[in-house]
Coordinates of C-alpha atoms in Angstrom, one line a residue:
M485 CA 42.5 41.3 -26.9
I486 CA 45.7 39.9 -27.8
K487 CA 48.7 42.1 -27.0
F488 CA 51.7 41.9 -29.2
P489 CA 55.2 42.6 -27.8
S490 CA 56.9 45.9 -28.4
L491 CA 60.4 46.1 -29.8
K492 CA 61.9 46.9 -26.4
T493 CA 60.0 43.8 -25.0
L494 CA 61.4 41.7 -27.7
G495 CA 64.9 42.9 -27.2
D496 CA 64.8 42.5 -23.3
S497 CA 63.2 39.1 -23.8
L498 CA 65.9 38.0 -26.1
I499 CA 68.8 39.0 -23.8
E500 CA 67.0 37.5 -20.8
T501 CA 66.2 34.2 -22.3
T502 CA 69.5 33.9 -24.1
L503 CA 71.3 34.1 -20.7
R504 CA 68.9 31.7 -19.0
Y505 CA 69.1 29.1 -21.9
K506 CA 72.5 29.7 -23.3
E507 CA 73.0 26.3 -24.8
V508 CA 69.6 26.1 -26.2
A509 CA 69.8 29.4 -27.8
L510 CA 73.1 28.6 -29.3
I511 CA 71.8 25.3 -30.7
A512 CA 68.9 27.2 -32.2
L513 CA 71.2 29.6 -33.9
I514 CA 73.3 26.7 -35.2
K515 CA 70.4 24.9 -36.6
T516 CA 69.3 27.9 -38.3
I517 CA 72.3 28.5 -40.0
I518 CA 72.6 24.9 -41.1
F519 CA 69.1 25.1 -42.6
I520 CA 70.0 28.5 -44.6
M521 CA 73.2 26.8 -45.8
L522 CA 70.9 23.8 -47.1
V523 CA 68.6 26.3 -49.0
E524 CA 71.5 28.2 -50.5
M525 CA 73.5 25.1 -51.4
P526 CA 73.4 24.1 -55.0
H527 CA 71.7 20.7 -55.6
E528 CA 74.8 19.4 -57.4
E529 CA 76.8 19.4 -54.2
S530 CA 75.1 16.2 -53.1
A531 CA 77.8 15.0 -50.6
V532 CA 77.7 18.5 -48.7
R533 CA 74.1 18.7 -48.8
N534 CA 74.0 15.1 -47.1
Q535 CA 76.5 16.2 -44.5
L536 CA 74.5 19.3 -43.9
T537 CA 71.3 17.4 -43.5
Q538 CA 72.8 15.0 -41.2
L539 CA 74.2 18.0 -38.9
S540 CA 70.6 19.4 -39.0
F541 CA 69.2 16.3 -37.6
I542 CA 71.7 16.6 -34.9
A543 CA 71.1 20.1 -34.1
T544 CA 67.3 19.4 -34.1
L545 CA 67.5 16.6 -31.5
A546 CA 69.9 18.4 -29.3
L547 CA 67.6 21.5 -29.0
P548 CA 64.8 19.4 -26.9
L549 CA 67.6 17.3 -25.1
I550 CA 69.5 20.1 -23.9
L551 CA 66.3 22.0 -23.0
A552 CA 65.1 18.9 -20.7
I553 CA 68.4 19.1 -18.9
R554 CA 68.4 22.8 -18.4
L555 CA 64.7 22.5 -16.9
S556 CA 65.6 19.6 -14.6
G557 CA 68.4 21.4 -13.4
E558 CA 66.3 24.3 -12.5
R559 CA 64.0 22.0 -10.7
H560 CA 66.2 19.9 -8.6
N561 CA 69.0 22.4 -8.0
W562 CA 71.7 20.0 -9.0
K563 CA 75.2 20.5 -8.0
P564 CA 77.4 22.6 -10.3
Y565 CA 79.1 19.7 -12.1
V566 CA 75.7 17.7 -12.8
Q567 CA 74.2 19.7 -15.8
P568 CA 77.6 20.2 -17.8
A569 CA 78.2 16.4 -17.2
L570 CA 74.6 15.4 -18.5
I571 CA 75.1 17.9 -21.6
A572 CA 78.6 16.7 -22.3
S573 CA 77.1 13.0 -22.4
T574 CA 74.2 13.9 -24.4
V575 CA 76.6 15.5 -26.9
L576 CA 78.6 12.4 -27.0
V577 CA 75.6 10.1 -27.7
L578 CA 74.5 12.4 -30.6
A579 CA 78.1 12.3 -31.9
V580 CA 77.8 8.5 -32.1
Y581 CA 74.5 8.7 -33.7
Y582 CA 75.9 11.0 -36.4
W583 CA 78.8 8.6 -36.8
L584 CA 76.4 5.7 -37.3
M585 CA 74.3 7.6 -39.8
D586 CA 74.3 6.3 -43.4
K587 CA 76.4 8.6 -45.8
T588 CA 73.3 9.2 -48.0
L589 CA 69.9 10.1 -46.6
N590 CA 67.1 7.5 -47.2
Q591 CA 63.7 6.9 -45.7
S592 CA 64.8 4.8 -43.0
G593 CA 67.2 7.3 -41.8
A594 CA 64.5 10.1 -41.8
Y595 CA 62.1 7.7 -39.9
R596 CA 64.6 7.0 -37.4
F597 CA 65.2 10.7 -36.9
F598 CA 61.6 11.8 -36.5
I599 CA 60.9 8.9 -33.8
F600 CA 63.9 10.0 -31.9
L601 CA 62.7 13.6 -32.3
A602 CA 59.3 12.7 -30.9
G603 CA 60.9 11.0 -28.0
A604 CA 63.0 14.0 -27.4
H605 CA 60.0 16.3 -27.2
L606 CA 58.3 14.0 -24.8
L607 CA 61.1 14.0 -22.6
V608 CA 60.8 17.7 -22.2
S609 CA 57.4 17.4 -20.8
Y610 CA 58.2 15.2 -17.8
A611 CA 62.0 15.3 -17.2
P612 CA 61.8 18.1 -14.6
F613 CA 59.3 16.0 -12.5
I614 CA 61.1 12.8 -12.5
G615 CA 61.5 11.8 -8.7
T616 CA 58.6 13.9 -7.6
N617 CA 54.9 13.2 -7.0
D618 CA 53.8 16.7 -8.2
K619 CA 51.1 15.5 -10.6
D620 CA 49.3 18.8 -10.8
G621 CA 52.5 20.8 -11.1
F622 CA 53.2 18.5 -14.1
W623 CA 49.9 19.4 -15.9
Q624 CA 50.3 23.0 -15.2
F625 CA 53.8 23.1 -16.5
N626 CA 52.8 21.3 -19.7
K627 CA 49.8 23.4 -20.1
T628 CA 52.0 26.3 -19.9
L629 CA 54.4 24.8 -22.7
F630 CA 51.3 24.1 -24.8
I631 CA 49.9 27.7 -24.7
Q632 CA 53.4 29.3 -24.9
F633 CA 53.9 27.2 -28.2
L634 CA 50.6 28.7 -29.7
N635 CA 51.7 32.2 -28.6
A636 CA 55.2 31.8 -30.0
T637 CA 53.6 30.5 -33.3
L638 CA 51.5 33.5 -33.5
Y639 CA 54.2 36.1 -32.8
S640 CA 56.4 34.4 -35.2
A641 CA 53.9 34.1 -37.9
T642 CA 53.1 37.9 -37.4
L643 CA 56.7 38.8 -37.5
Y644 CA 57.4 36.7 -40.7
V645 CA 54.7 38.3 -42.5
G646 CA 55.5 41.8 -41.6
L647 CA 59.1 41.4 -42.6
L648 CA 58.2 39.6 -45.7
I649 CA 56.0 42.6 -46.8
A650 CA 58.8 44.9 -45.9
V651 CA 61.3 42.9 -48.2
E652 CA 58.8 42.5 -51.1
T653 CA 58.0 46.4 -51.0
V654 CA 61.8 47.3 -51.0
K655 CA 62.3 44.8 -53.9
Y656 CA 59.4 46.3 -55.9
L657 CA 60.2 50.0 -54.9
F658 CA 63.8 49.9 -55.6
G659 CA 64.1 47.2 -58.1
I660 CA 66.5 45.2 -56.0
E661 CA 67.2 41.6 -57.0
S662 CA 68.8 39.1 -54.9
R663 CA 70.8 35.9 -55.7
F664 CA 69.5 34.5 -52.4
F665 CA 66.1 32.6 -51.4
I666 CA 65.7 35.5 -49.1
E667 CA 62.0 34.6 -48.3
I668 CA 63.0 31.1 -47.3
D669 CA 65.9 32.3 -45.3
L670 CA 63.8 34.8 -43.6
F671 CA 61.3 32.2 -42.6
L672 CA 64.0 29.9 -41.4
I673 CA 65.4 32.8 -39.1
V674 CA 62.0 33.5 -37.7
S675 CA 60.7 29.8 -37.3
C676 CA 63.9 28.1 -36.0
F677 CA 65.5 30.9 -34.0
F678 CA 63.1 33.6 -33.1
H679 CA 60.1 31.1 -32.6
T680 CA 62.4 29.2 -30.2
I681 CA 63.3 32.5 -28.3
F682 CA 59.6 33.4 -28.1
F683 CA 58.7 30.1 -26.8
L684 CA 61.4 29.8 -24.1
S685 CA 61.0 33.4 -23.0
K686 CA 57.7 32.7 -21.0
I687 CA 58.5 29.4 -19.6
P688 CA 58.6 29.6 -15.9
K689 CA 60.7 27.5 -13.6
P690 CA 59.1 24.3 -13.1
D691 CA 58.4 25.0 -9.4
E692 CA 57.0 28.5 -10.3
V693 CA 53.9 27.4 -12.4
H694 CA 50.7 29.1 -11.9
S695 CA 47.8 26.9 -10.7
D696 CA 45.1 28.7 -12.7
Y697 CA 42.9 27.0 -15.4
P698 CA 42.4 28.8 -18.6
H699 CA 38.5 29.3 -19.1
G700 CA 39.0 29.2 -22.8
L701 CA 40.6 25.8 -22.7
K702 CA 37.8 24.3 -20.8
V703 CA 35.2 25.6 -23.2
F704 CA 37.1 24.3 -26.4
T705 CA 37.5 20.8 -24.7
Q706 CA 34.3 20.5 -23.2
Y707 CA 32.1 22.2 -26.0
V708 CA 34.2 21.1 -29.1
L709 CA 36.6 18.4 -28.7
L710 CA 34.5 15.9 -26.4
P711 CA 31.3 16.3 -28.8
L712 CA 33.4 15.6 -31.8
E713 CA 34.7 12.4 -29.8
V714 CA 31.4 11.3 -29.3
V715 CA 30.3 11.8 -32.9
Y716 CA 33.3 9.6 -34.0
L717 CA 32.6 7.0 -31.3
V718 CA 29.1 6.6 -32.7
I719 CA 30.6 6.2 -36.3
L720 CA 33.0 3.7 -35.2
Y721 CA 30.5 1.7 -33.2
A722 CA 28.1 1.6 -36.2
Y723 CA 31.0 0.3 -38.3
V724 CA 31.6 -2.4 -35.6
G725 CA 27.7 -3.2 -35.9
K726 CA 28.2 -3.5 -39.7
I727 CA 31.1 -5.9 -39.2
V728 CA 29.1 -8.1 -36.7
T729 CA 26.0 -8.2 -38.9
Q730 CA 27.6 -9.1 -42.1
W731 CA 30.2 -11.1 -40.3
Q732 CA 33.4 -10.0 -42.3
L733 CA 36.8 -8.8 -41.2
P734 CA 37.4 -5.2 -40.8
Q735 CA 39.4 -3.1 -43.4
G736 CA 43.0 -2.9 -42.5
R737 CA 43.1 0.8 -42.6
V738 CA 40.4 1.2 -39.9
A739 CA 43.1 0.6 -37.5
Y740 CA 44.6 4.2 -38.1
L741 CA 41.1 5.6 -37.5
V742 CA 40.6 4.0 -34.3
L743 CA 44.1 4.9 -33.0
A744 CA 43.6 8.4 -34.1
F745 CA 40.2 8.5 -32.3
S746 CA 41.6 7.2 -29.2
V747 CA 44.5 9.2 -28.9
A748 CA 42.3 12.4 -29.4
G749 CA 40.0 11.3 -26.7
I750 CA 42.8 10.7 -24.2
F751 CA 44.4 14.2 -25.1
A752 CA 40.9 15.7 -24.4
L753 CA 40.7 14.0 -20.8
L754 CA 44.2 15.2 -20.2
L755 CA 43.4 18.9 -21.1
L756 CA 40.4 18.4 -18.3
Y757 CA 42.5 16.6 -15.8
P758 CA 42.6 19.3 -13.2
L759 CA 39.0 19.8 -13.0
R760 CA 38.4 16.1 -11.9
Q761 CA 38.5 17.1 -8.2
N762 CA 35.9 20.1 -8.8
T763 CA 32.6 19.2 -7.3
E764 CA 30.8 20.8 -10.1
E765 CA 32.8 18.7 -12.6
R766 CA 32.0 15.5 -11.2
W767 CA 30.7 14.4 -14.6
L768 CA 34.5 14.2 -15.7
K769 CA 35.3 11.0 -13.5
I770 CA 32.1 9.3 -14.9
F771 CA 32.7 10.2 -18.5
G772 CA 36.5 9.3 -18.2
R773 CA 35.8 5.8 -17.0
R774 CA 33.2 5.3 -19.5
Y775 CA 35.2 6.5 -22.3
Y776 CA 37.9 3.8 -21.6
L777 CA 35.2 1.2 -21.1
A778 CA 33.9 2.5 -24.6
L779 CA 37.3 1.9 -26.0
L780 CA 37.6 -1.8 -25.1
P781 CA 35.5 -3.0 -28.2
L782 CA 37.4 -0.5 -30.4
I783 CA 40.6 -1.9 -29.5
V784 CA 39.7 -5.3 -30.4
L785 CA 38.7 -3.8 -33.8
L786 CA 42.1 -2.0 -33.8
F787 CA 44.0 -5.3 -33.2
T788 CA 41.9 -7.1 -35.7
G789 CA 42.5 -4.4 -38.5
I790 CA 46.2 -3.9 -38.1
F791 CA 46.9 -7.6 -37.8
R792 CA 44.9 -8.5 -40.9
R793 CA 46.8 -6.0 -42.7
I794 CA 50.2 -7.5 -41.5
D795 CA 48.8 -11.0 -42.4
D796 CA 48.1 -9.9 -46.0
Y797 CA 50.9 -7.9 -46.8
G798 CA 53.6 -8.3 -44.1
V799 CA 55.2 -5.8 -41.7
T800 CA 56.2 -2.2 -42.7
E801 CA 57.2 0.5 -40.2
N802 CA 53.8 2.1 -40.2
R803 CA 52.1 -1.2 -39.3
Y804 CA 54.8 -2.1 -36.8
I805 CA 54.4 1.2 -35.1
V806 CA 50.5 0.9 -35.3
A807 CA 50.7 -2.5 -33.7
V808 CA 53.0 -1.3 -30.9
L809 CA 50.7 1.7 -30.2
A810 CA 47.8 -0.8 -30.1
L811 CA 49.6 -2.6 -27.3
W812 CA 50.3 0.6 -25.5
L813 CA 46.8 1.8 -25.9
S814 CA 45.5 -1.4 -24.2
A815 CA 47.9 -0.9 -21.5
I816 CA 46.9 2.7 -20.9
T817 CA 43.1 1.7 -21.0
F818 CA 43.5 -1.2 -18.4
Y819 CA 45.9 1.0 -16.3
S820 CA 43.0 3.8 -16.2
L821 CA 40.3 1.3 -15.5
S822 CA 42.3 -0.3 -12.6
G823 CA 41.8 2.6 -10.3
K824 CA 45.4 3.9 -10.4
R825 CA 44.5 6.4 -13.1
D826 CA 45.8 9.7 -11.3
D827 CA 49.3 9.7 -12.6
I828 CA 49.2 10.9 -16.0
R829 CA 52.9 11.2 -16.2
W830 CA 53.0 7.4 -17.3
I831 CA 51.5 8.6 -20.7
P832 CA 54.5 10.7 -22.2
I833 CA 57.0 8.5 -20.0
S834 CA 55.8 5.1 -21.9
L835 CA 55.7 6.9 -25.1
S836 CA 59.1 8.3 -24.9
V837 CA 60.6 5.0 -24.0
L838 CA 58.9 3.3 -27.1
C839 CA 60.4 6.2 -29.2
L840 CA 63.6 5.3 -27.8
L841 CA 63.4 1.3 -28.3
L842 CA 61.8 1.2 -31.6
P843 CA 64.5 2.4 -33.9
I844 CA 67.4 0.3 -32.1
G845 CA 68.1 -3.3 -31.2
P846 CA 67.2 -6.6 -33.1
W847 CA 63.6 -5.7 -32.8
N848 CA 63.9 -2.4 -34.6
I849 CA 61.1 -1.5 -37.0
F850 CA 63.6 -1.4 -39.9
L851 CA 65.0 -4.7 -39.4
V852 CA 61.7 -6.4 -38.8
S853 CA 60.0 -4.6 -41.6
R854 CA 62.7 -5.7 -44.0
D855 CA 62.7 -9.4 -43.0
S856 CA 58.9 -9.5 -43.1
Q857 CA 59.0 -8.1 -46.6
L858 CA 61.5 -10.5 -47.7
K859 CA 59.5 -13.4 -46.6
Q860 CA 56.5 -12.0 -48.1
F861 CA 58.4 -11.6 -51.6
E862 CA 59.8 -15.2 -51.3
H863 CA 56.4 -16.7 -50.4
I864 CA 54.6 -15.3 -53.4
L865 CA 57.5 -16.4 -55.7
S866 CA 57.2 -19.7 -54.2
K867 CA 53.5 -20.1 -54.3
N868 CA 53.4 -19.3 -58.0
Q869 CA 56.4 -21.7 -58.6
M870 CA 58.4 -19.0 -60.1
L871 CA 61.9 -19.7 -58.6
D872 CA 64.5 -22.4 -60.0
A873 CA 66.6 -24.6 -58.1
S874 CA 69.1 -21.8 -57.3
R875 CA 66.1 -19.7 -55.8
H876 CA 66.5 -17.3 -58.8
L877 CA 63.3 -15.7 -60.5
A878 CA 63.4 -17.9 -63.8
Q879 CA 60.0 -19.2 -64.5
K880 CA 57.4 -17.1 -66.3
K881 CA 54.0 -17.4 -64.9
T882 CA 50.7 -16.2 -64.9
V883 CA 49.8 -14.7 -61.4
T884 CA 47.0 -12.7 -60.0
V885 CA 47.0 -9.0 -60.3
E886 CA 47.1 -8.7 -56.5
D887 CA 50.3 -10.8 -56.3
R888 CA 51.9 -9.0 -59.1
Q889 CA 51.1 -5.6 -57.4
Q890 CA 52.4 -6.8 -54.0
L891 CA 55.7 -8.2 -55.7
M892 CA 56.3 -4.6 -57.4
S893 CA 55.3 -3.1 -54.1
I894 CA 58.0 -4.8 -52.2
I895 CA 60.7 -3.9 -54.9
R896 CA 59.4 -0.2 -54.3
F897 CA 59.8 -0.7 -50.5
F898 CA 63.4 -1.7 -50.8
R899 CA 64.1 1.0 -53.5
D900 CA 62.7 3.8 -51.3
R901 CA 65.0 2.7 -48.5
E902 CA 68.0 1.5 -50.6
L903 CA 68.0 -1.8 -48.8
P904 CA 69.8 -5.0 -49.8
G905 CA 68.2 -8.4 -49.7
L906 CA 66.2 -8.9 -53.0
E907 CA 69.4 -9.4 -55.0
P908 CA 69.6 -13.2 -54.6
Y909 CA 66.3 -13.7 -56.4
F910 CA 67.7 -11.8 -59.6
A911 CA 70.5 -13.7 -61.3
G912 CA 71.4 -10.3 -63.3
V913 CA 71.8 -8.3 -60.0
K914 CA 75.1 -8.5 -58.3
Q915 CA 75.2 -8.5 -54.6
G916 CA 77.0 -5.4 -53.0
E917 CA 76.8 -3.3 -56.2
K918 CA 75.6 0.4 -55.9
R919 CA 71.8 0.4 -55.0
D920 CA 70.9 3.3 -57.3
G921 CA 67.6 3.8 -59.3
Q922 CA 68.8 1.5 -62.1
H923 CA 69.8 -1.3 -59.7
Y924 CA 66.0 -1.6 -58.8
S925 CA 64.8 -0.9 -62.2
I926 CA 66.4 -4.0 -63.4
M927 CA 64.5 -5.9 -60.7
E928 CA 61.2 -4.4 -61.7
N929 CA 61.8 -5.1 -65.4
T930 CA 62.9 -8.9 -64.8
L931 CA 59.7 -9.2 -62.6
D932 CA 57.7 -7.7 -65.5
R933 CA 58.9 -10.2 -67.9
Y934 CA 58.3 -13.4 -65.5
A935 CA 55.1 -12.3 -63.6
I936 CA 52.4 -12.0 -66.1
A937 CA 49.1 -10.7 -64.5
M938 CA 45.8 -12.3 -65.0
K939 CA 43.7 -10.1 -67.5
T940 CA 40.3 -9.2 -66.3
D941 CA 37.4 -8.2 -68.7
N942 CA 37.5 -4.5 -67.7
E943 CA 41.2 -4.2 -67.3
A944 CA 43.1 -1.1 -68.6
R945 CA 46.6 -1.7 -70.3
Y946 CA 48.8 1.3 -69.3
M947 CA 52.2 1.8 -70.4
S948 CA 54.3 4.9 -69.2
F949 CA 57.9 6.0 -69.7
S950 CA 59.9 8.9 -68.5
S951 CA 63.2 10.2 -67.2
Q952 CA 61.7 12.0 -64.2
T953 CA 63.9 10.3 -61.7
S954 CA 66.8 9.1 -63.8
R955 CA 70.2 9.0 -62.4
D956 CA 71.5 9.5 -66.2
I957 CA 71.9 13.2 -66.4
S958 CA 73.8 13.3 -69.8
G959 CA 70.8 14.9 -71.3
A960 CA 70.3 15.2 -75.4
T961 CA 72.5 16.8 -77.9
I962 CA 70.8 19.8 -79.6
S963 CA 73.6 21.2 -81.6
G964 CA 72.5 22.3 -85.1
F965 CA 69.2 23.4 -84.2
D966 CA 68.0 27.1 -83.6
R967 CA 64.2 26.7 -82.7
M968 CA 62.3 24.8 -80.3
I969 CA 58.4 24.1 -79.5
F970 CA 56.8 22.7 -76.5
I971 CA 54.8 19.7 -77.3
D972 CA 52.0 18.2 -74.9
G973 CA 50.2 15.6 -76.6
I974 CA 47.6 15.1 -73.9
D975 CA 46.0 18.3 -74.4
N976 CA 46.4 19.2 -78.1
D977 CA 46.2 17.3 -81.4
T978 CA 47.7 20.1 -83.4
I979 CA 50.5 22.5 -82.0
S980 CA 51.9 25.3 -84.3
D981 CA 54.5 28.0 -83.6
G982 CA 53.8 29.8 -87.1
K983 CA 56.7 28.1 -89.0
I984 CA 55.9 24.4 -88.4
E985 CA 52.7 22.3 -87.3
V986 CA 53.0 19.3 -85.1
V987 CA 49.8 17.0 -85.6
K988 CA 48.9 14.1 -83.3
Q989 CA 47.4 11.6 -85.7
D990 CA 45.3 8.2 -85.3
S991 CA 44.9 8.7 -81.4
G992 CA 48.6 9.5 -81.1
K993 CA 50.0 6.5 -82.8
V994 CA 51.7 8.8 -85.4
L995 CA 53.4 12.2 -85.0
A996 CA 53.5 14.1 -88.3
I997 CA 55.2 17.6 -88.8
F998 CA 54.1 19.9 -91.7
R999 CA 56.0 22.9 -93.1
G1000 CA 53.3 25.0 -95.0
N1001 CA 51.0 22.1 -96.5
K1002 CA 53.9 19.6 -96.9
Q1003 CA 54.4 16.8 -94.4
V1004 CA 58.2 16.7 -93.9
V1005 CA 58.3 14.0 -91.0
T1006 CA 56.2 11.1 -89.9
W1007 CA 57.1 9.2 -86.6
N1008 CA 55.7 6.0 -85.6
V1009 CA 55.0 6.4 -81.8
V1010 CA 53.6 2.8 -81.5
E1011 CA 57.1 1.4 -82.6
K1012 CA 58.9 3.6 -80.1
V1013 CA 56.8 2.5 -77.0
R1014 CA 57.0 -1.2 -78.1
A1015 CA 60.7 -0.6 -78.4
L1016 CA 60.8 0.8 -74.8
Q1017 CA 58.6 -2.0 -73.5
A1018 CA 61.0 -4.7 -74.7
V1019 CA 63.7 -3.2 -72.6
Y1020 CA 62.0 -1.8 -69.7
G1021 CA 58.7 -3.4 -69.0
N1022 CA 55.4 -1.7 -69.1
E1023 CA 56.5 1.2 -66.7
S1024 CA 59.6 3.2 -65.8
V1025 CA 60.4 6.6 -64.6
E1026 CA 64.2 6.2 -64.7
L1027 CA 65.0 6.1 -68.4
P1028 CA 68.2 7.5 -69.7
Q1029 CA 67.1 10.7 -71.6
D1030 CA 68.7 9.6 -74.8
S1031 CA 66.2 6.5 -74.9
L1032 CA 63.2 9.1 -75.4
I1033 CA 64.3 10.6 -78.6
L1034 CA 62.8 10.6 -82.0
S1035 CA 64.8 12.2 -84.7
Q1036 CA 64.8 12.7 -88.5
A1037 CA 67.0 14.9 -90.6
N1038 CA 66.4 18.6 -89.4
Y1039 CA 64.0 17.5 -86.6
K1040 CA 64.6 16.1 -83.0
M1041 CA 61.9 15.1 -80.6
V1042 CA 63.1 14.8 -77.1
F1043 CA 60.1 13.4 -74.7
R1044 CA 60.1 13.8 -71.0
I1045 CA 57.0 11.5 -70.7
L1046 CA 55.7 8.8 -73.4
S1047 CA 52.7 6.7 -72.6
S1048 CA 49.8 4.7 -74.0
S1049 CA 46.5 3.3 -72.4
N1050 CA 45.0 0.2 -73.9
D1051 CA 47.0 0.3 -77.1
D1052 CA 44.7 2.7 -78.4
D1053 CA 45.6 6.2 -77.3
F1054 CA 49.2 7.3 -77.2
Y1055 CA 50.2 10.5 -75.4
G1056 CA 53.7 12.2 -75.3
S1057 CA 55.0 15.7 -73.9
G1058 CA 58.5 17.1 -74.3
V1059 CA 60.3 19.4 -76.6
L1060 CA 60.8 19.5 -80.3
F1061 CA 64.0 21.0 -81.7
Y1062 CA 64.2 21.8 -85.4
K1063 CA 66.1 24.0 -87.9
S1064 CA 64.3 27.1 -89.1
N1065 CA 66.2 26.8 -92.4
P1066 CA 66.6 23.1 -93.4

């Protein structure tokens, strides 16, 4: 039966843990405050929000790094000056990282942070055991961390639910309203601060870990996790058989399945690691060796799948990481089969080194991915003879649907990361100008005019326009109007508020407004879509709001989305403003 801690136990644990891990507790508190400030900060304060987000990255990274130093100091009984020196060095490195961050958060910056964060957590798992040969103590220590994390999560979830019910009860009974996001703030306090304290409270010193093996862990791994691994192994081997009999290359995404299966299997073997010397569990050694032997054909499948994907579409951050993990999995497999497979510390050590190296240096995943996508872009344009002597996109050509989709995908790749590099191919885009949404929309619209996709017999022609991600926040002028009605042209052919009736006619090609039985407005939606297409191409989600307006006398239709399918059906949703007494 699970015993939940009493309030006194929680209080004593909080004081004791805070004194033992002073720096870590302080960082957890700072991180919690930063996250709450982010939640409460208005979205209009974008510059401040960016700074807070960057500070949250630093605090989140600092916590496991400082914890690793504290645990290592307890294990090795360092001289008094060693631990403060290492903490100061860590703070200096994090300050440099903060200084080198992009001023605005983008996908590459977030990617780099999460890779570093994974490496920092892996460091905690083995840092106290650097310079020792205590492999069993290493396993027991990480077992304690794993179980304590689950316990802390359970306690925190229980605490949050209880406090949330109390808050909602007070709000309901006393009619109290708050201008703060109290539910989210409460979640952050519990998950970022109290969860950390709960987690740290039961961590023994690395040289004081218990040598027991939880029976429940053995049952879960042996009777749940390993049988599932066998099932997936059979499925993947059946797929290998299909490839061999049909003599075709594997699908690119199979690499992710193989990698996930392999890592899950290694994790299962790690959970059973202490039982390998037990005479009653001799099957573990046999199973472990045969598991790694069974991985060999799947590793070939993994390499084939990921490098086929890279050959077809170039390198991206995900593909780069999968390719590197394929090499890592090969090394771990051969190491385990070599007979020197006792030291399981090499698994987290090697992964943490990769987490450190991948985001930095000339080989970093962002630089390699950008260069690869640029080469893919130029290769497709050159192959279809779309470039002029100045290497500008200037020749209108009919290209395959696949080529056109890949060109658009590469522009989105650069848009999501706000990267430079594509400007030289577009004569109308200047080098060094602000890379906002409009910057890349010009590229997409230019490409849309010059790259004409080959039509297929069953191809659907779809056009869509909206202002969902527009940087233009000028909005629409509605002065003089005193009534409004929401329009959803997809679900309803007729919408009425009792005063006027809006009717979608001829499959949405015409939008008509009636007062009583008199038709007072007729808008040609087809003409509006054609006008947008001439300027923005077939699709854009960044139109200025004033380009999505139809107006006539006492009526103004402000579309949020306007689209068509096969030039037959036209759809629109937005708000109609009108005067009640024209």
